Structure formats: structure tokens, C-alpha cells
mmCIF file of C-alpha atoms in Angstrom:
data_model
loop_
_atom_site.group_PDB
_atom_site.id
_atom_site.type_symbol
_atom_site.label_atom_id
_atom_site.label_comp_id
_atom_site.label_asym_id
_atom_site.label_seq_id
_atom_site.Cartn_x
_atom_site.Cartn_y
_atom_site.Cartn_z
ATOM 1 C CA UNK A 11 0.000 0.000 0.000
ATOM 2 C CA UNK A 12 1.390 3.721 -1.407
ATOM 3 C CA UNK A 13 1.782 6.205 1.372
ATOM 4 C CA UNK A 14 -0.467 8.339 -0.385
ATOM 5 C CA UNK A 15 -3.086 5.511 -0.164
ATOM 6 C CA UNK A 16 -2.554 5.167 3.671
ATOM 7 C CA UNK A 17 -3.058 8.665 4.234
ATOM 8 C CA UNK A 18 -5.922 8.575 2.354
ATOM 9 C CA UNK A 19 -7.095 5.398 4.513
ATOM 10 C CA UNK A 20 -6.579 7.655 7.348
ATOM 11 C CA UNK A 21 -8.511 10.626 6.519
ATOM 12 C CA UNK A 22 -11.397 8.278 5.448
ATOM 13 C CA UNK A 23 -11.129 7.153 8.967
ATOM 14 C CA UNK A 24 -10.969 10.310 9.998
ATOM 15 C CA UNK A 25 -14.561 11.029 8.670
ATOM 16 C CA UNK A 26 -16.254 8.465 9.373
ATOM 17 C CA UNK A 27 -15.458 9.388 13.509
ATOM 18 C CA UNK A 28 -16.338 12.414 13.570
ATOM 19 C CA UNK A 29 -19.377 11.222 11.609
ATOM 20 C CA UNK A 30 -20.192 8.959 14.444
ATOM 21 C CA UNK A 31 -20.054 11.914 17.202
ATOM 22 C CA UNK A 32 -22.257 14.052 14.981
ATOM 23 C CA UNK A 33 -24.988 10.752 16.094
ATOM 24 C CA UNK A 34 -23.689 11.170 19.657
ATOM 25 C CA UNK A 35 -24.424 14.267 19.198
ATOM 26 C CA UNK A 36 -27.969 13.856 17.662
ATOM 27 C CA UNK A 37 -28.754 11.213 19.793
ATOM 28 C CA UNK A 38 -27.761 13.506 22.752
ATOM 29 C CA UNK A 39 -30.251 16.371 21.234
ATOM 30 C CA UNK A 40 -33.346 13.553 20.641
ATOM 31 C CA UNK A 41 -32.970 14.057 17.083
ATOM 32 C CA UNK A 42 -36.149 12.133 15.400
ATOM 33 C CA UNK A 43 -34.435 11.624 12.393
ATOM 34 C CA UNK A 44 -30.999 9.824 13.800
ATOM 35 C CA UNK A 45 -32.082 6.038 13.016
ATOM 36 C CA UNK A 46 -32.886 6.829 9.126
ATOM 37 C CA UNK A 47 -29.716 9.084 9.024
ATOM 38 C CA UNK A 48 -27.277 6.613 10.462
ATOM 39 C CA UNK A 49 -29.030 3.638 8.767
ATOM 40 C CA UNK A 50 -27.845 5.476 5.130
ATOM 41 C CA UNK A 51 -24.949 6.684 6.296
ATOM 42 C CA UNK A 52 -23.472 3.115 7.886
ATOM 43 C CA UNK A 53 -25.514 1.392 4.223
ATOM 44 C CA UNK A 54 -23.092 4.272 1.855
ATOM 45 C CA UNK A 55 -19.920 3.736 3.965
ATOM 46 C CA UNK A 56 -19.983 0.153 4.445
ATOM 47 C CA UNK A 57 -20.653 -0.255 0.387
ATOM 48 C CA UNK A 58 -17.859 1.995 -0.554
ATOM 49 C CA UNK A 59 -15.659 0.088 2.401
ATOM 50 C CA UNK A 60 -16.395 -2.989 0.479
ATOM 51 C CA UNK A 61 -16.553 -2.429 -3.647
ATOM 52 C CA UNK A 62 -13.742 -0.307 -3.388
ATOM 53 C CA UNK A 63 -11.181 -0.423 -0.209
ATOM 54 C CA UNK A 64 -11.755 -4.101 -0.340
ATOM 55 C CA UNK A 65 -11.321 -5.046 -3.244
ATOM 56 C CA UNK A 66 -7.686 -3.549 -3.073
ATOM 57 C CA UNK A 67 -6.878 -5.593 -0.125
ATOM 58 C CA UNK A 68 -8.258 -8.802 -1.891
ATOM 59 C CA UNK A 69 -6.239 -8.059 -5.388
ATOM 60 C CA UNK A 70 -2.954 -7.498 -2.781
ATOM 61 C CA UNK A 71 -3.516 -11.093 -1.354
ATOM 62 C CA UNK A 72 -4.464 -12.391 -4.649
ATOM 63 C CA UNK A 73 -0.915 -11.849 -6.369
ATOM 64 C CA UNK A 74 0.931 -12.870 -3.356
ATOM 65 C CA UNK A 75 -1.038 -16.352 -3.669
ATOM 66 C CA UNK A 76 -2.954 -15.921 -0.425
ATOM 67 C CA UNK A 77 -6.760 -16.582 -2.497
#
């Protein structure tokens, strides 16, 4: 993995915290909309995480004969 790529890994993770206390923070304030908001949110993140971080991962352990 490029050290452009883990900084970018990084900054993704960076966002998705403070993502996460912006629901602490609605859930805090009895915002009525929190559980549709955090349902698309988690849905959208955890589809990127998969069709595109890993995918990377999985062609890294396919050349080095790991799949």
C-alpha cells in the first residue's frame, strides 16, 4: 500500500469518527431523524468500504497467492 493511499485510509477514517459523534451528538439532542440518518450513512460507507477499499486488499492477497 502507497503512502499516499494510507493517508488517504486515514482521513477516510478520519470522517467516518467524527461522523459517528455528529450521532452522539444527535442522539444527545433527541434528534427524530438519527435512526434513518445513520441507517444510510453506515448502508453508503460500508458499500464503498467494500466495492472499493476491499477489493484492493483482496487483489494485494491475490498476487501474493494468499486466495
Amino acid at each position: 500500500q502507497s503512502r499516499s493511499s494510507a493517508a488517504s485510509d486515514v482521513y477516510k477514517r478520519q470522517l467516518f469518527l467524527a461522523k459517528i459523534e455528529e450521532f452522539k451528538e444527535d442522539f444527545r439532542k433527541n434528534h427524530f431523524m438519527l435512526h434513518f440518518n445513520m441507517a444510510i450513512f453506515l448502508k453508503t460507507w460500508i458499500s464503498n468500504h467494500i466495492e472499493v477499499l476491499d477489493k484492493k486488499y483482496s487483489q494485494f492477497l491475490n498476487d501474493r497467492g494468499v486466495f
